[in-house]
JSON list of C-alpha atoms in Angstrom, two decimals:
[
{"chain": "L", "resi": 163, "resn": "UNK", "atom": "CA", "xyz": [0.01, -0.15, 0.05]},
{"chain": "L", "resi": 164, "resn": "UNK", "atom": "CA", "xyz": [2.92, 2.43, 0.59]},
{"chain": "L", "resi": 165, "resn": "UNK", "atom": "CA", "xyz": [4.59, 1.77, -2.79]},
{"chain": "L", "resi": 166, "resn": "UNK", "atom": "CA", "xyz": [1.22, 2.32, -4.33]},
{"chain": "L", "resi": 167, "resn": "UNK", "atom": "CA", "xyz": [0.52, 5.26, -2.31]},
{"chain": "L", "resi": 168, "resn": "UNK", "atom": "CA", "xyz": [3.88, 6.98, -3.41]},
{"chain": "L", "resi": 169, "resn": "UNK", "atom": "CA", "xyz": [3.41, 5.87, -6.70]},
{"chain": "L", "resi": 170, "resn": "UNK", "atom": "CA", "xyz": [0.07, 7.59, -7.27]},
{"chain": "L", "resi": 171, "resn": "UNK", "atom": "CA", "xyz": [1.05, 10.84, -5.49]},
{"chain": "L", "resi": 172, "resn": "UNK", "atom": "CA", "xyz": [4.34, 10.89, -7.77]},
{"chain": "L", "resi": 173, "resn": "UNK", "atom": "CA", "xyz": [2.40, 10.33, -11.21]},
{"chain": "L", "resi": 174, "resn": "UNK", "atom": "CA", "xyz": [-0.48, 12.74, -9.70]},
{"chain": "L", "resi": 175, "resn": "UNK", "atom": "CA", "xyz": [2.10, 15.49, -10.65]},
{"chain": "L", "resi": 176, "resn": "UNK", "atom": "CA", "xyz": [2.09, 14.56, -14.28]},
{"chain": "L", "resi": 177, "resn": "UNK", "atom": "CA", "xyz": [-1.53, 15.57, -15.09]},
{"chain": "L", "resi": 178, "resn": "UNK", "atom": "CA", "xyz": [-0.61, 18.86, -16.90]},
{"chain": "L", "resi": 179, "resn": "UNK", "atom": "CA", "xyz": [2.99, 17.68, -18.08]},
{"chain": "L", "resi": 180, "resn": "UNK", "atom": "CA", "xyz": [3.21, 18.66, -21.89]},
{"chain": "L", "resi": 181, "resn": "UNK", "atom": "CA", "xyz": [4.60, 15.07, -22.63]},
{"chain": "L", "resi": 182, "resn": "UNK", "atom": "CA", "xyz": [1.41, 13.78, -21.50]},
{"chain": "L", "resi": 183, "resn": "UNK", "atom": "CA", "xyz": [-0.74, 16.08, -23.53]},
{"chain": "L", "resi": 184, "resn": "UNK", "atom": "CA", "xyz": [1.41, 15.28, -26.33]},
{"chain": "L", "resi": 185, "resn": "UNK", "atom": "CA", "xyz": [0.44, 11.38, -25.83]},
{"chain": "L", "resi": 186, "resn": "UNK", "atom": "CA", "xyz": [-3.33, 12.16, -25.09]},
{"chain": "L", "resi": 187, "resn": "UNK", "atom": "CA", "xyz": [-3.31, 14.66, -28.68]},
{"chain": "L", "resi": 188, "resn": "UNK", "atom": "CA", "xyz": [-0.23, 13.62, -30.53]},
{"chain": "L", "resi": 189, "resn": "UNK", "atom": "CA", "xyz": [-1.76, 14.19, -34.03]},
{"chain": "L", "resi": 190, "resn": "UNK", "atom": "CA", "xyz": [-2.46, 17.56, -32.90]},
{"chain": "L", "resi": 191, "resn": "UNK", "atom": "CA", "xyz": [0.49, 18.49, -30.58]},
{"chain": "L", "resi": 192, "resn": "UNK", "atom": "CA", "xyz": [2.50, 21.55, -31.51]},
{"chain": "L", "resi": 193, "resn": "UNK", "atom": "CA", "xyz": [6.35, 22.27, -31.39]},
{"chain": "L", "resi": 194, "resn": "UNK", "atom": "CA", "xyz": [5.55, 24.73, -28.42]},
{"chain": "L", "resi": 195, "resn": "UNK", "atom": "CA", "xyz": [5.03, 21.96, -26.19]},
{"chain": "L", "resi": 196, "resn": "UNK", "atom": "CA", "xyz": [8.45, 20.99, -24.39]},
{"chain": "L", "resi": 197, "resn": "UNK", "atom": "CA", "xyz": [9.84, 17.61, -23.79]},
{"chain": "L", "resi": 198, "resn": "UNK", "atom": "CA", "xyz": [9.52, 16.24, -20.18]},
{"chain": "L", "resi": 199, "resn": "UNK", "atom": "CA", "xyz": [12.27, 14.58, -18.14]},
{"chain": "L", "resi": 200, "resn": "UNK", "atom": "CA", "xyz": [13.20, 11.06, -18.57]},
{"chain": "L", "resi": 201, "resn": "UNK", "atom": "CA", "xyz": [11.56, 10.23, -15.20]},
{"chain": "L", "resi": 202, "resn": "UNK", "atom": "CA", "xyz": [8.31, 11.70, -16.35]},
{"chain": "L", "resi": 203, "resn": "UNK", "atom": "CA", "xyz": [8.17, 9.58, -19.47]},
{"chain": "L", "resi": 204, "resn": "UNK", "atom": "CA", "xyz": [9.00, 6.48, -17.66]},
{"chain": "L", "resi": 205, "resn": "UNK", "atom": "CA", "xyz": [6.10, 6.93, -15.09]},
{"chain": "L", "resi": 206, "resn": "UNK", "atom": "CA", "xyz": [3.84, 7.48, -17.72]},
{"chain": "L", "resi": 207, "resn": "UNK", "atom": "CA", "xyz": [5.13, 4.38, -19.75]},
{"chain": "L", "resi": 208, "resn": "UNK", "atom": "CA", "xyz": [4.87, 2.12, -16.46]},
{"chain": "L", "resi": 209, "resn": "UNK", "atom": "CA", "xyz": [1.19, 3.01, -16.28]},
{"chain": "L", "resi": 210, "resn": "UNK", "atom": "CA", "xyz": [0.45, 2.59, -19.93]},
{"chain": "L", "resi": 211, "resn": "UNK", "atom": "CA", "xyz": [2.26, -0.94, -19.59]},
{"chain": "L", "resi": 212, "resn": "UNK", "atom": "CA", "xyz": [0.89, -1.98, -16.29]},
{"chain": "L", "resi": 213, "resn": "UNK", "atom": "CA", "xyz": [-2.80, -1.41, -17.60]},
{"chain": "L", "resi": 214, "resn": "UNK", "atom": "CA", "xyz": [-4.53, -4.47, -19.09]},
{"chain": "L", "resi": 215, "resn": "UNK", "atom": "CA", "xyz": [-5.64, -4.64, -22.73]},
{"chain": "L", "resi": 216, "resn": "UNK", "atom": "CA", "xyz": [-8.93, -3.79, -21.98]},
{"chain": "L", "resi": 217, "resn": "UNK", "atom": "CA", "xyz": [-8.68, -0.82, -19.88]},
{"chain": "L", "resi": 218, "resn": "UNK", "atom": "CA", "xyz": [-6.19, 0.87, -22.63]},
{"chain": "L", "resi": 219, "resn": "UNK", "atom": "CA", "xyz": [-8.50, 0.12, -25.42]},
{"chain": "L", "resi": 220, "resn": "UNK", "atom": "CA", "xyz": [-11.12, 2.00, -23.21]},
{"chain": "L", "resi": 221, "resn": "UNK", "atom": "CA", "xyz": [-9.02, 4.86, -22.91]},
{"chain": "L", "resi": 222, "resn": "UNK", "atom": "CA", "xyz": [-7.88, 4.93, -26.52]},
{"chain": "L", "resi": 223, "resn": "UNK", "atom": "CA", "xyz": [-11.56, 4.82, -27.85]},
{"chain": "L", "resi": 224, "resn": "UNK", "atom": "CA", "xyz": [-12.34, 7.88, -25.65]},
{"chain": "L", "resi": 225, "resn": "UNK", "atom": "CA", "xyz": [-9.39, 9.76, -27.01]},
{"chain": "L", "resi": 226, "resn": "UNK", "atom": "CA", "xyz": [-10.03, 8.91, -30.30]},
{"chain": "L", "resi": 227, "resn": "UNK", "atom": "CA", "xyz": [-13.47, 10.13, -30.09]},
{"chain": "L", "resi": 228, "resn": "UNK", "atom": "CA", "xyz": [-12.43, 13.41, -28.88]},
{"chain": "L", "resi": 229, "resn": "UNK", "atom": "CA", "xyz": [-10.02, 13.92, -31.51]},
{"chain": "L", "resi": 230, "resn": "UNK", "atom": "CA", "xyz": [-12.88, 12.82, -33.87]},
{"chain": "L", "resi": 231, "resn": "UNK", "atom": "CA", "xyz": [-15.36, 15.10, -32.75]},
{"chain": "L", "resi": 232, "resn": "UNK", "atom": "CA", "xyz": [-13.02, 18.20, -32.53]},
{"chain": "L", "resi": 233, "resn": "UNK", "atom": "CA", "xyz": [-12.22, 17.51, -36.29]},
{"chain": "L", "resi": 234, "resn": "UNK", "atom": "CA", "xyz": [-16.15, 17.26, -37.14]},
{"chain": "L", "resi": 235, "resn": "UNK", "atom": "CA", "xyz": [-16.86, 20.53, -35.08]},
{"chain": "L", "resi": 236, "resn": "UNK", "atom": "CA", "xyz": [-13.92, 22.28, -37.22]},
{"chain": "L", "resi": 237, "resn": "UNK", "atom": "CA", "xyz": [-15.46, 20.94, -40.44]},
{"chain": "L", "resi": 238, "resn": "UNK", "atom": "CA", "xyz": [-18.83, 21.96, -39.54]},
{"chain": "L", "resi": 239, "resn": "UNK", "atom": "CA", "xyz": [-17.69, 25.32, -38.74]},
{"chain": "L", "resi": 240, "resn": "UNK", "atom": "CA", "xyz": [-15.06, 25.81, -41.71]},
{"chain": "L", "resi": 241, "resn": "UNK", "atom": "CA", "xyz": [-15.48, 23.23, -44.31]},
{"chain": "L", "resi": 242, "resn": "UNK", "atom": "CA", "xyz": [-12.71, 24.85, -46.35]},
{"chain": "L", "resi": 243, "resn": "UNK", "atom": "CA", "xyz": [-9.93, 24.54, -43.42]},
{"chain": "L", "resi": 244, "resn": "UNK", "atom": "CA", "xyz": [-10.79, 21.09, -42.27]},
{"chain": "L", "resi": 245, "resn": "UNK", "atom": "CA", "xyz": [-7.07, 20.17, -42.09]},
{"chain": "L", "resi": 246, "resn": "UNK", "atom": "CA", "xyz": [-6.23, 23.20, -39.78]},
{"chain": "L", "resi": 247, "resn": "UNK", "atom": "CA", "xyz": [-6.14, 23.22, -36.01]},
{"chain": "L", "resi": 248, "resn": "UNK", "atom": "CA", "xyz": [-9.26, 22.46, -34.31]},
{"chain": "L", "resi": 249, "resn": "UNK", "atom": "CA", "xyz": [-11.45, 25.24, -33.18]},
{"chain": "L", "resi": 250, "resn": "UNK", "atom": "CA", "xyz": [-11.02, 24.43, -29.37]},
{"chain": "L", "resi": 251, "resn": "UNK", "atom": "CA", "xyz": [-7.47, 24.25, -29.97]},
{"chain": "L", "resi": 252, "resn": "UNK", "atom": "CA", "xyz": [-6.69, 27.94, -28.34]},
{"chain": "L", "resi": 253, "resn": "UNK", "atom": "CA", "xyz": [-9.32, 27.50, -25.45]},
{"chain": "L", "resi": 254, "resn": "UNK", "atom": "CA", "xyz": [-9.34, 24.57, -23.04]},
{"chain": "L", "resi": 255, "resn": "UNK", "atom": "CA", "xyz": [-7.72, 21.67, -24.69]},
{"chain": "L", "resi": 256, "resn": "UNK", "atom": "CA", "xyz": [-5.58, 21.47, -21.65]},
{"chain": "L", "resi": 257, "resn": "UNK", "atom": "CA", "xyz": [-8.47, 20.83, -19.29]},
{"chain": "L", "resi": 258, "resn": "UNK", "atom": "CA", "xyz": [-9.87, 18.43, -21.37]},
{"chain": "L", "resi": 259, "resn": "UNK", "atom": "CA", "xyz": [-6.32, 16.66, -21.67]},
{"chain": "L", "resi": 260, "resn": "UNK", "atom": "CA", "xyz": [-6.71, 17.16, -17.79]},
{"chain": "L", "resi": 261, "resn": "UNK", "atom": "CA", "xyz": [-9.73, 14.90, -17.78]},
{"chain": "L", "resi": 262, "resn": "UNK", "atom": "CA", "xyz": [-8.55, 12.15, -20.09]},
{"chain": "L", "resi": 263, "resn": "UNK", "atom": "CA", "xyz": [-5.54, 12.03, -17.86]},
{"chain": "L", "resi": 264, "resn": "UNK", "atom": "CA", "xyz": [-7.74, 11.60, -14.77]},
{"chain": "L", "resi": 265, "resn": "UNK", "atom": "CA", "xyz": [-9.56, 9.03, -16.36]},
{"chain": "L", "resi": 266, "resn": "UNK", "atom": "CA", "xyz": [-6.40, 7.16, -17.21]},
{"chain": "L", "resi": 267, "resn": "UNK", "atom": "CA", "xyz": [-5.24, 7.60, -13.65]},
{"chain": "L", "resi": 268, "resn": "UNK", "atom": "CA", "xyz": [-8.75, 5.77, -12.42]},
{"chain": "L", "resi": 269, "resn": "UNK", "atom": "CA", "xyz": [-8.14, 3.03, -14.96]},
{"chain": "L", "resi": 270, "resn": "UNK", "atom": "CA", "xyz": [-5.02, 2.63, -13.16]},
{"chain": "L", "resi": 271, "resn": "UNK", "atom": "CA", "xyz": [-6.33, 2.79, -9.49]},
{"chain": "L", "resi": 272, "resn": "UNK", "atom": "CA", "xyz": [-8.99, 0.46, -10.41]},
{"chain": "L", "resi": 273, "resn": "UNK", "atom": "CA", "xyz": [-6.85, -1.94, -12.12]},
{"chain": "L", "resi": 274, "resn": "UNK", "atom": "CA", "xyz": [-4.32, -1.83, -8.72]},
{"chain": "L", "resi": 275, "resn": "UNK", "atom": "CA", "xyz": [-7.41, -2.50, -6.40]},
{"chain": "L", "resi": 276, "resn": "UNK", "atom": "CA", "xyz": [-8.56, -5.29, -8.76]},
{"chain": "L", "resi": 277, "resn": "UNK", "atom": "CA", "xyz": [-5.16, -6.99, -8.54]},
{"chain": "L", "resi": 278, "resn": "UNK", "atom": "CA", "xyz": [-4.96, -6.50, -4.48]},
{"chain": "L", "resi": 279, "resn": "UNK", "atom": "CA", "xyz": [-8.66, -8.00, -4.37]},
{"chain": "L", "resi": 280, "resn": "UNK", "atom": "CA", "xyz": [-7.60, -11.07, -6.61]},
{"chain": "L", "resi": 281, "resn": "UNK", "atom": "CA", "xyz": [-4.23, -11.87, -4.16]},
{"chain": "L", "resi": 282, "resn": "UNK", "atom": "CA", "xyz": [-6.38, -11.50, -0.84]},
{"chain": "L", "resi": 283, "resn": "UNK", "atom": "CA", "xyz": [-8.86, -13.99, 0.27]},
{"chain": "L", "resi": 284, "resn": "UNK", "atom": "CA", "xyz": [-11.64, -12.51, 2.79]},
{"chain": "L", "resi": 285, "resn": "UNK", "atom": "CA", "xyz": [-12.53, -16.21, 3.55]},
{"chain": "L", "resi": 286, "resn": "UNK", "atom": "CA", "xyz": [-9.17, -16.97, 4.44]},
{"chain": "L", "resi": 287, "resn": "UNK", "atom": "CA", "xyz": [-8.90, -14.03, 6.74]},
{"chain": "L", "resi": 288, "resn": "UNK", "atom": "CA", "xyz": [-12.01, -14.84, 8.42]},
{"chain": "L", "resi": 289, "resn": "UNK", "atom": "CA", "xyz": [-10.90, -18.43, 8.70]},
{"chain": "L", "resi": 290, "resn": "UNK", "atom": "CA", "xyz": [-7.57, -17.23, 10.54]},
{"chain": "L", "resi": 291, "resn": "UNK", "atom": "CA", "xyz": [-9.80, -15.02, 13.10]},
{"chain": "L", "resi": 292, "resn": "UNK", "atom": "CA", "xyz": [-11.92, -17.87, 13.95]},
{"chain": "L", "resi": 293, "resn": "UNK", "atom": "CA", "xyz": [-8.75, -20.05, 14.59]},
{"chain": "L", "resi": 294, "resn": "UNK", "atom": "CA", "xyz": [-6.92, -17.55, 16.86]},
{"chain": "L", "resi": 295, "resn": "UNK", "atom": "CA", "xyz": [-10.53, -16.79, 18.70]},
{"chain": "L", "resi": 296, "resn": "UNK", "atom": "CA", "xyz": [-10.47, -20.37, 19.36]},
{"chain": "L", "resi": 297, "resn": "UNK", "atom": "CA", "xyz": [-7.08, -20.87, 20.83]},
{"chain": "L", "resi": 298, "resn": "UNK", "atom": "CA", "xyz": [-7.64, -17.57, 22.73]},
{"chain": "L", "resi": 299, "resn": "UNK", "atom": "CA", "xyz": [-10.59, -19.51, 24.55]},
{"chain": "L", "resi": 300, "resn": "UNK", "atom": "CA", "xyz": [-8.17, -22.12, 26.00]},
{"chain": "L", "resi": 301, "resn": "UNK", "atom": "CA", "xyz": [-5.74, -19.67, 27.23]},
{"chain": "L", "resi": 302, "resn": "UNK", "atom": "CA", "xyz": [-7.53, -18.13, 30.79]},
{"chain": "L", "resi": 303, "resn": "UNK", "atom": "CA", "xyz": [-7.87, -14.25, 30.68]},
{"chain": "L", "resi": 304, "resn": "UNK", "atom": "CA", "xyz": [-6.87, -13.88, 33.82]},
{"chain": "L", "resi": 305, "resn": "UNK", "atom": "CA", "xyz": [-3.88, -16.32, 34.18]},
{"chain": "L", "resi": 306, "resn": "UNK", "atom": "CA", "xyz": [-0.56, -15.30, 36.17]},
{"chain": "L", "resi": 307, "resn": "UNK", "atom": "CA", "xyz": [1.56, -17.66, 34.38]},
{"chain": "L", "resi": 308, "resn": "UNK", "atom": "CA", "xyz": [3.94, -15.57, 32.50]},
{"chain": "L", "resi": 309, "resn": "UNK", "atom": "CA", "xyz": [4.12, -18.50, 29.58]},
{"chain": "L", "resi": 310, "resn": "UNK", "atom": "CA", "xyz": [0.51, -18.09, 29.15]},
{"chain": "L", "resi": 311, "resn": "UNK", "atom": "CA", "xyz": [0.46, -14.40, 29.38]},
{"chain": "L", "resi": 312, "resn": "UNK", "atom": "CA", "xyz": [2.82, -14.11, 26.51]},
{"chain": "L", "resi": 313, "resn": "UNK", "atom": "CA", "xyz": [0.91, -16.78, 24.32]},
{"chain": "L", "resi": 314, "resn": "UNK", "atom": "CA", "xyz": [-2.35, -14.77, 24.92]},
{"chain": "L", "resi": 315, "resn": "UNK", "atom": "CA", "xyz": [-0.77, -11.25, 24.05]},
{"chain": "L", "resi": 316, "resn": "UNK", "atom": "CA", "xyz": [0.67, -12.63, 21.07]},
{"chain": "L", "resi": 317, "resn": "UNK", "atom": "CA", "xyz": [-2.64, -14.21, 19.94]},
{"chain": "L", "resi": 318, "resn": "UNK", "atom": "CA", "xyz": [-4.21, -10.94, 20.81]},
{"chain": "L", "resi": 319, "resn": "UNK", "atom": "CA", "xyz": [-2.01, -8.83, 18.61]},
{"chain": "L", "resi": 320, "resn": "UNK", "atom": "CA", "xyz": [-2.39, -11.34, 15.90]},
{"chain": "L", "resi": 321, "resn": "UNK", "atom": "CA", "xyz": [-6.37, -11.28, 15.89]},
{"chain": "L", "resi": 322, "resn": "UNK", "atom": "CA", "xyz": [-6.02, -7.44, 15.91]},
{"chain": "L", "resi": 323, "resn": "UNK", "atom": "CA", "xyz": [-4.15, -7.68, 13.24]},
{"chain": "L", "resi": 324, "resn": "UNK", "atom": "CA", "xyz": [-6.35, -9.83, 11.08]},
{"chain": "L", "resi": 325, "resn": "UNK", "atom": "CA", "xyz": [-9.14, -8.02, 11.97]},
{"chain": "L", "resi": 326, "resn": "UNK", "atom": "CA", "xyz": [-7.41, -4.91, 10.34]},
{"chain": "L", "resi": 327, "resn": "UNK", "atom": "CA", "xyz": [-6.61, -6.87, 7.21]},
{"chain": "L", "resi": 328, "resn": "UNK", "atom": "CA", "xyz": [-10.19, -7.69, 6.90]},
{"chain": "L", "resi": 329, "resn": "UNK", "atom": "CA", "xyz": [-11.25, -4.27, 7.14]},
{"chain": "L", "resi": 330, "resn": "UNK", "atom": "CA", "xyz": [-8.73, -3.29, 4.72]},
{"chain": "L", "resi": 331, "resn": "UNK", "atom": "CA", "xyz": [-9.90, -5.82, 2.33]},
{"chain": "L", "resi": 332, "resn": "UNK", "atom": "CA", "xyz": [-13.54, -4.30, 2.74]},
{"chain": "L", "resi": 333, "resn": "UNK", "atom": "CA", "xyz": [-12.50, -1.02, 2.36]},
{"chain": "L", "resi": 334, "resn": "UNK", "atom": "CA", "xyz": [-10.66, -1.86, -0.88]},
{"chain": "L", "resi": 335, "resn": "UNK", "atom": "CA", "xyz": [-13.68, -3.55, -2.29]},
{"chain": "L", "resi": 336, "resn": "UNK", "atom": "CA", "xyz": [-15.94, -0.58, -1.37]},
{"chain": "L", "resi": 337, "resn": "UNK", "atom": "CA", "xyz": [-13.03, 1.79, -3.08]},
{"chain": "L", "resi": 338, "resn": "UNK", "atom": "CA", "xyz": [-12.93, -0.23, -6.03]},
{"chain": "L", "resi": 339, "resn": "UNK", "atom": "CA", "xyz": [-16.61, -0.17, -7.02]},
{"chain": "L", "resi": 340, "resn": "UNK", "atom": "CA", "xyz": [-16.57, 3.70, -6.12]},
{"chain": "L", "resi": 341, "resn": "UNK", "atom": "CA", "xyz": [-13.59, 4.08, -8.64]},
{"chain": "L", "resi": 342, "resn": "UNK", "atom": "CA", "xyz": [-15.55, 1.75, -11.20]},
{"chain": "L", "resi": 343, "resn": "UNK", "atom": "CA", "xyz": [-18.52, 4.49, -10.87]},
{"chain": "L", "resi": 344, "resn": "UNK", "atom": "CA", "xyz": [-16.08, 7.35, -11.29]},
{"chain": "L", "resi": 345, "resn": "UNK", "atom": "CA", "xyz": [-14.91, 6.03, -14.37]},
{"chain": "L", "resi": 346, "resn": "UNK", "atom": "CA", "xyz": [-18.18, 5.65, -16.07]},
{"chain": "L", "resi": 347, "resn": "UNK", "atom": "CA", "xyz": [-19.18, 9.07, -14.87]},
{"chain": "L", "resi": 348, "resn": "UNK", "atom": "CA", "xyz": [-16.04, 10.72, -16.04]},
{"chain": "L", "resi": 349, "resn": "UNK", "atom": "CA", "xyz": [-16.16, 8.99, -19.37]},
{"chain": "L", "resi": 350, "resn": "UNK", "atom": "CA", "xyz": [-19.67, 10.20, -19.97]},
{"chain": "L", "resi": 351, "resn": "UNK", "atom": "CA", "xyz": [-18.64, 13.67, -19.32]},
{"chain": "L", "resi": 352, "resn": "UNK", "atom": "CA", "xyz": [-15.63, 13.89, -21.58]},
{"chain": "L", "resi": 353, "resn": "UNK", "atom": "CA", "xyz": [-17.83, 12.42, -24.24]},
{"chain": "L", "resi": 354, "resn": "UNK", "atom": "CA", "xyz": [-20.54, 15.05, -23.62]},
{"chain": "L", "resi": 355, "resn": "UNK", "atom": "CA", "xyz": [-17.79, 18.05, -23.60]},
{"chain": "L", "resi": 356, "resn": "UNK", "atom": "CA", "xyz": [-16.73, 16.70, -26.91]},
{"chain": "L", "resi": 357, "resn": "UNK", "atom": "CA", "xyz": [-20.09, 16.44, -28.54]},
{"chain": "L", "resi": 358, "resn": "UNK", "atom": "CA", "xyz": [-20.87, 20.00, -27.21]},
{"chain": "L", "resi": 359, "resn": "UNK", "atom": "CA", "xyz": [-17.98, 21.34, -29.31]},
{"chain": "L", "resi": 360, "resn": "UNK", "atom": "CA", "xyz": [-19.93, 19.86, -32.36]},
{"chain": "L", "resi": 361, "resn": "UNK", "atom": "CA", "xyz": [-23.45, 21.40, -31.43]},
{"chain": "L", "resi": 362, "resn": "UNK", "atom": "CA", "xyz": [-22.22, 24.74, -29.69]},
{"chain": "L", "resi": 363, "resn": "UNK", "atom": "CA", "xyz": [-19.64, 26.86, -31.34]},
{"chain": "L", "resi": 364, "resn": "UNK", "atom": "CA", "xyz": [-19.70, 29.16, -28.12]},
{"chain": "L", "resi": 365, "resn": "UNK", "atom": "CA", "xyz": [-16.16, 29.34, -26.95]},
{"chain": "L", "resi": 366, "resn": "UNK", "atom": "CA", "xyz": [-16.63, 30.78, -23.29]},
{"chain": "L", "resi": 367, "resn": "UNK", "atom": "CA", "xyz": [-19.40, 28.44, -22.74]},
{"chain": "L", "resi": 368, "resn": "UNK", "atom": "CA", "xyz": [-17.67, 25.24, -23.63]},
{"chain": "L", "resi": 369, "resn": "UNK", "atom": "CA", "xyz": [-14.49, 26.60, -21.80]},
{"chain": "L", "resi": 370, "resn": "UNK", "atom": "CA", "xyz": [-16.81, 27.11, -18.78]},
{"chain": "L", "resi": 371, "resn": "UNK", "atom": "CA", "xyz": [-17.94, 23.46, -19.04]},
{"chain": "L", "resi": 372, "resn": "UNK", "atom": "CA", "xyz": [-14.70, 22.17, -19.10]},
{"chain": "L", "resi": 373, "resn": "UNK", "atom": "CA", "xyz": [-13.75, 24.01, -15.87]},
{"chain": "L", "resi": 374, "resn": "UNK", "atom": "CA", "xyz": [-16.70, 22.98, -14.30]},
{"chain": "L", "resi": 375, "resn": "UNK", "atom": "CA", "xyz": [-15.94, 19.29, -14.98]},
{"chain": "L", "resi": 376, "resn": "UNK", "atom": "CA", "xyz": [-12.52, 19.34, -14.06]},
{"chain": "L", "resi": 377, "resn": "UNK", "atom": "CA", "xyz": [-13.61, 21.27, -10.65]},
{"chain": "L", "resi": 378, "resn": "UNK", "atom": "CA", "xyz": [-16.03, 18.46, -9.89]},
{"chain": "L", "resi": 379, "resn": "UNK", "atom": "CA", "xyz": [-13.19, 15.88, -9.98]},
{"chain": "L", "resi": 380, "resn": "UNK", "atom": "CA", "xyz": [-11.26, 17.47, -7.38]},
{"chain": "L", "resi": 381, "resn": "UNK", "atom": "CA", "xyz": [-12.69, 15.37, -4.86]},
{"chain": "L", "resi": 382, "resn": "UNK", "atom": "CA", "xyz": [-11.97, 12.29, -7.00]},
{"chain": "L", "resi": 383, "resn": "UNK", "atom": "CA", "xyz": [-8.51, 13.08, -7.45]},
{"chain": "L", "resi": 384, "resn": "UNK", "atom": "CA", "xyz": [-8.28, 13.36, -3.36]},
{"chain": "L", "resi": 385, "resn": "UNK", "atom": "CA", "xyz": [-9.88, 9.92, -3.07]},
{"chain": "L", "resi": 386, "resn": "UNK", "atom": "CA", "xyz": [-7.33, 8.58, -5.74]},
{"chain": "L", "resi": 387, "resn": "UNK", "atom": "CA", "xyz": [-4.42, 10.04, -3.38]},
{"chain": "L", "resi": 388, "resn": "UNK", "atom": "CA", "xyz": [-5.95, 8.81, -0.54]},
{"chain": "L", "resi": 389, "resn": "UNK", "atom": "CA", "xyz": [-6.08, 5.10, -1.91]}
]
């Protein structure tokens, strides 16, 4: 958990990094975006390599849809300049890229929690709790025998640890469900914003909507850092 928490805090710094924006929108990346450090590149690469194919495909489909809808918005607005920069290029693309980055982090968090749940058995922990409780019953609570006191103390400490493990497992299971819901919610938000670019050619309105969604995800980012 400490390693995972440390990595999530570290990768959280990557959200607005130009290299990530270049990855998210490679076809439309401009030379003004500077190259990132080797460490940042390696971190992003680790996330991409760690995700299962299904999660990567889900992210790529969403990213590609945003690019296609931006292009469609440009063609609707100005068919003669369909090959130039999208109409939102000078607006809040950084905000939309940030939402895509949060989406990718959510997928990574979900994958990490699923791996933890797969490698941890609640049934085994329950059985261990029952086994320790049974042994405790065989050791007198008020014994004055030094050996019995040591045995009972060791069993009580082990029982407390097992109960903490069980609580951690249940919390991870609840968090996994929450992250799954947040992934669905953000996916629909991003789709809605990209579709908005086609139906409404109002830069200020679209920019405000992107900012609003980004602000609504602040609590989600805090939750991921807590995880």
